[in-house]
Amino acid sequence: MGRDCCALEDGKVLPIIDLAYQGLGAGMEEDAYGLRRVLGAVPEALVAYSCDKNFGLYRDRVGAFYIVAKNADELNVALSNGAALARANWSMPPDHGGAAVRLVLRDSKLTADWQDELDTMRARMREVRDLLAAAGQIGSLNLAPLGAQNGMFAMLALSKEQILQLREEHGIYMAGSGRINIAGLHGGNIDKFIAALGAVAG
Ligand SMILES: Cc1ncc(COP(=O)(O)O)c(C=O)c1O
């Protein structure tokens, strides 16, 4: 393991890793690189995994919580604490979304179909990013960096006033932080979106 993992190898920190977009960045394996690298270097870790985006099951709250422990005794302690926290927070989660994921992952044909669809979605988001990046500098707003970034969300450097103006004058909604969902854009609305950005930031 390279020196960049030394701080973790000392065992003085407990890595808590949140993986919520696997397959929507650079690819299933590629997106797990950092996680695998850290898990290869540490004796203990916690991993929160979400299937909400990569399975398109956002409102079904599907995911997993993994505990990496030094030995079986410590794992049992961590598990019983995890179970108590789960009981206090949500008690019994619904199984419908989880059951759909189970069905897909236990069938090699369905798994291959799902991975194809994920690849298609990732490629589509790449196209959207390239179209946004091609618009370049729009007044005070530079969209070019979006082309070099990955994933489902992007931050636009817009002021609160500009975000409000987009909403009220152009019917375009985004988080108050300027965060947009790349997957919400497509060939049918991206020109309108870029024109609206020109109207508020140009
Ligand atoms: C980085 C990150 N982690 C976790 C979550 C939440 O995952 P879940 O939808 O499974 O609660 C989100 C967003 O929805 C996220 O952006």
PDB file of N, CA, C and O and ligand atoms in Angstrom, residues 18-21 48-53 57-64 153 179, ligand 1:
ATOM      1  N   ASP A  18     -18.955   6.367   2.610  1.00  0.00           N
ATOM      2  CA  ASP A  18     -20.314   6.477   2.106  1.00  0.00           C
ATOM      3  C   ASP A  18     -20.267   6.280   0.595  1.00  0.00           C
ATOM      4  O   ASP A  18     -19.669   7.086  -0.111  1.00  0.00           O
ATOM      5  N   LEU A  19     -20.836   5.190   0.090  1.00  0.00           N
ATOM      6  CA  LEU A  19     -20.802   4.943  -1.360  1.00  0.00           C
ATOM      7  C   LEU A  19     -22.245   4.953  -1.869  1.00  0.00           C
ATOM      8  O   LEU A  19     -22.995   4.003  -1.667  1.00  0.00           O
ATOM      9  N   ALA A  20     -22.622   6.061  -2.494  1.00  0.00           N
ATOM     10  CA  ALA A  20     -24.036   6.244  -2.845  1.00  0.00           C
ATOM     11  C   ALA A  20     -24.283   6.308  -4.353  1.00  0.00           C
ATOM     12  O   ALA A  20     -25.436   6.387  -4.770  1.00  0.00           O
ATOM     13  N   TYR A  21     -23.208   6.281  -5.151  1.00  0.00           N
ATOM     14  CA  TYR A  21     -23.397   6.474  -6.609  1.00  0.00           C
ATOM     15  C   TYR A  21     -22.576   5.476  -7.413  1.00  0.00           C
ATOM     16  O   TYR A  21     -22.108   5.794  -8.497  1.00  0.00           O
ATOM     17  N   ALA A  48     -21.311   2.687   4.396  1.00  0.00           N
ATOM     18  CA  ALA A  48     -22.734   2.884   4.106  1.00  0.00           C
ATOM     19  C   ALA A  48     -22.890   2.807   2.597  1.00  0.00           C
ATOM     20  O   ALA A  48     -22.201   3.517   1.855  1.00  0.00           O
ATOM     21  N   TYR A  49     -23.754   1.922   2.143  1.00  0.00           N
ATOM     22  CA  TYR A  49     -23.917   1.724   0.696  1.00  0.00           C
ATOM     23  C   TYR A  49     -25.372   1.988   0.326  1.00  0.00           C
ATOM     24  O   TYR A  49     -26.294   1.469   0.958  1.00  0.00           O
ATOM     25  N   SER A  50     -25.559   2.810  -0.692  1.00  0.00           N
ATOM     26  CA  SER A  50     -26.927   3.094  -1.140  1.00  0.00           C
ATOM     27  C   SER A  50     -27.182   2.510  -2.528  1.00  0.00           C
ATOM     28  O   SER A  50     -26.338   2.612  -3.418  1.00  0.00           O
ATOM     29  N   CYS A  51     -28.334   1.897  -2.707  1.00  0.00           N
ATOM     30  CA  CYS A  51     -28.764   1.427  -4.035  1.00  0.00           C
ATOM     31  C   CYS A  51     -29.797   2.383  -4.621  1.00  0.00           C
ATOM     32  O   CYS A  51     -30.367   2.105  -5.680  1.00  0.00           O
ATOM     33  N   ASP A  52     -30.080   3.474  -3.937  1.00  0.00           N
ATOM     34  CA  ASP A  52     -31.171   4.347  -4.371  1.00  0.00           C
ATOM     35  C   ASP A  52     -30.952   4.901  -5.772  1.00  0.00           C
ATOM     36  O   ASP A  52     -31.875   4.986  -6.567  1.00  0.00           O
ATOM     37  N   LYS A  53     -29.702   5.307  -6.059  1.00  0.00           N
ATOM     38  CA  LYS A  53     -29.447   5.901  -7.382  1.00  0.00           C
ATOM     39  C   LYS A  53     -29.117   4.836  -8.407  1.00  0.00           C
ATOM     40  O   LYS A  53     -29.653   4.857  -9.511  1.00  0.00           O
ATOM     41  N   LEU A  57     -34.123   3.401  -7.203  1.00  0.00           N
ATOM     42  CA  LEU A  57     -35.121   3.043  -6.190  1.00  0.00           C
ATOM     43  C   LEU A  57     -35.160   4.093  -5.097  1.00  0.00           C
ATOM     44  O   LEU A  57     -35.245   3.762  -3.907  1.00  0.00           O
ATOM     45  N   TYR A  58     -35.048   5.354  -5.500  1.00  0.00           N
ATOM     46  CA  TYR A  58     -34.810   6.405  -4.523  1.00  0.00           C
ATOM     47  C   TYR A  58     -35.739   6.361  -3.313  1.00  0.00           C
ATOM     48  O   TYR A  58     -35.308   6.460  -2.190  1.00  0.00           O
ATOM     49  N   ARG A  59     -37.023   6.212  -3.533  1.00  0.00           N
ATOM     50  CA  ARG A  59     -37.940   6.324  -2.395  1.00  0.00           C
ATOM     51  C   ARG A  59     -38.178   5.013  -1.668  1.00  0.00           C
ATOM     52  O   ARG A  59     -39.018   4.938  -0.777  1.00  0.00           O
ATOM     53  N   ASP A  60     -37.447   3.979  -2.073  1.00  0.00           N
ATOM     54  CA  ASP A  60     -37.607   2.709  -1.362  1.00  0.00           C
ATOM     55  C   ASP A  60     -36.526   2.477  -0.317  1.00  0.00           C
ATOM     56  O   ASP A  60     -36.519   1.434   0.337  1.00  0.00           O
ATOM     57  N   ARG A  61     -35.620   3.459  -0.163  1.00  0.00           N
ATOM     58  CA  ARG A  61     -34.601   3.405   0.887  1.00  0.00           C
ATOM     59  C   ARG A  61     -33.832   2.083   0.889  1.00  0.00           C
ATOM     60  O   ARG A  61     -33.789   1.376   1.894  1.00  0.00           O
ATOM     61  N   VAL A  62     -33.235   1.733  -0.247  1.00  0.00           N
ATOM     62  CA  VAL A  62     -32.501   0.472  -0.323  1.00  0.00           C
ATOM     63  C   VAL A  62     -31.001   0.718  -0.185  1.00  0.00           C
ATOM     64  O   VAL A  62     -30.441   1.570  -0.875  1.00  0.00           O
ATOM     65  N   GLY A  63     -30.387  -0.029   0.692  1.00  0.00           N
ATOM     66  CA  GLY A  63     -28.946   0.108   0.858  1.00  0.00           C
ATOM     67  C   GLY A  63     -28.432  -0.947   1.810  1.00  0.00           C
ATOM     68  O   GLY A  63     -29.142  -1.908   2.127  1.00  0.00           O
ATOM     69  N   ALA A  64     -27.215  -0.777   2.244  1.00  0.00           N
ATOM     70  CA  ALA A  64     -26.622  -1.752   3.156  1.00  0.00           C
ATOM     71  C   ALA A  64     -25.617  -1.050   4.057  1.00  0.00           C
ATOM     72  O   ALA A  64     -25.085   0.009   3.691  1.00  0.00           O
ATOM     73  N   PHE A 153     -24.524  14.711  -9.844  1.00  0.00           N
ATOM     74  CA  PHE A 153     -24.808  16.089  -9.423  1.00  0.00           C
ATOM     75  C   PHE A 153     -23.680  17.035  -9.780  1.00  0.00           C
ATOM     76  O   PHE A 153     -22.527  16.627  -9.923  1.00  0.00           O
ATOM     77  N   ARG A 179     -26.971  23.298  -6.555  1.00  0.00           N
ATOM     78  CA  ARG A 179     -26.748  21.903  -6.963  1.00  0.00           C
ATOM     79  C   ARG A 179     -27.820  21.477  -7.963  1.00  0.00           C
ATOM     80  O   ARG A 179     -29.010  21.650  -7.710  1.00  0.00           O
TER      81      ARG A 179
HETATM   82  C1  LIG B   1     -23.241  11.248  -0.847  1.00  0.00           C
HETATM   83  C2  LIG B   1     -24.581  10.692  -0.461  1.00  0.00           C
HETATM   84  N1  LIG B   1     -24.632   9.715   0.461  1.00  0.00           N
HETATM   85  C3  LIG B   1     -25.823   9.192   0.850  1.00  0.00           C
HETATM   86  C4  LIG B   1     -26.991   9.652   0.307  1.00  0.00           C
HETATM   87  C5  LIG B   1     -28.290   9.072   0.809  1.00  0.00           C
HETATM   88  O1  LIG B   1     -28.467   7.793   0.369  1.00  0.00           O
HETATM   89  P1  LIG B   1     -29.921   7.134   0.592  1.00  0.00           P
HETATM   90  O2  LIG B   1     -30.800   7.701  -0.470  1.00  0.00           O
HETATM   91  O3  LIG B   1     -29.706   5.669   0.456  1.00  0.00           O
HETATM   92  O4  LIG B   1     -30.376   7.526   1.960  1.00  0.00           O
HETATM   93  C6  LIG B   1     -26.976  10.668  -0.648  1.00  0.00           C
HETATM   94  C7  LIG B   1     -28.171  11.229  -1.292  1.00  0.00           C
HETATM   95  O5  LIG B   1     -29.157  11.007  -1.511  1.00  0.00           O
HETATM   96  C8  LIG B   1     -25.735  11.196  -1.044  1.00  0.00           C
HETATM   97  O6  LIG B   1     -25.668  12.178  -1.942  1.00  0.00           O
END
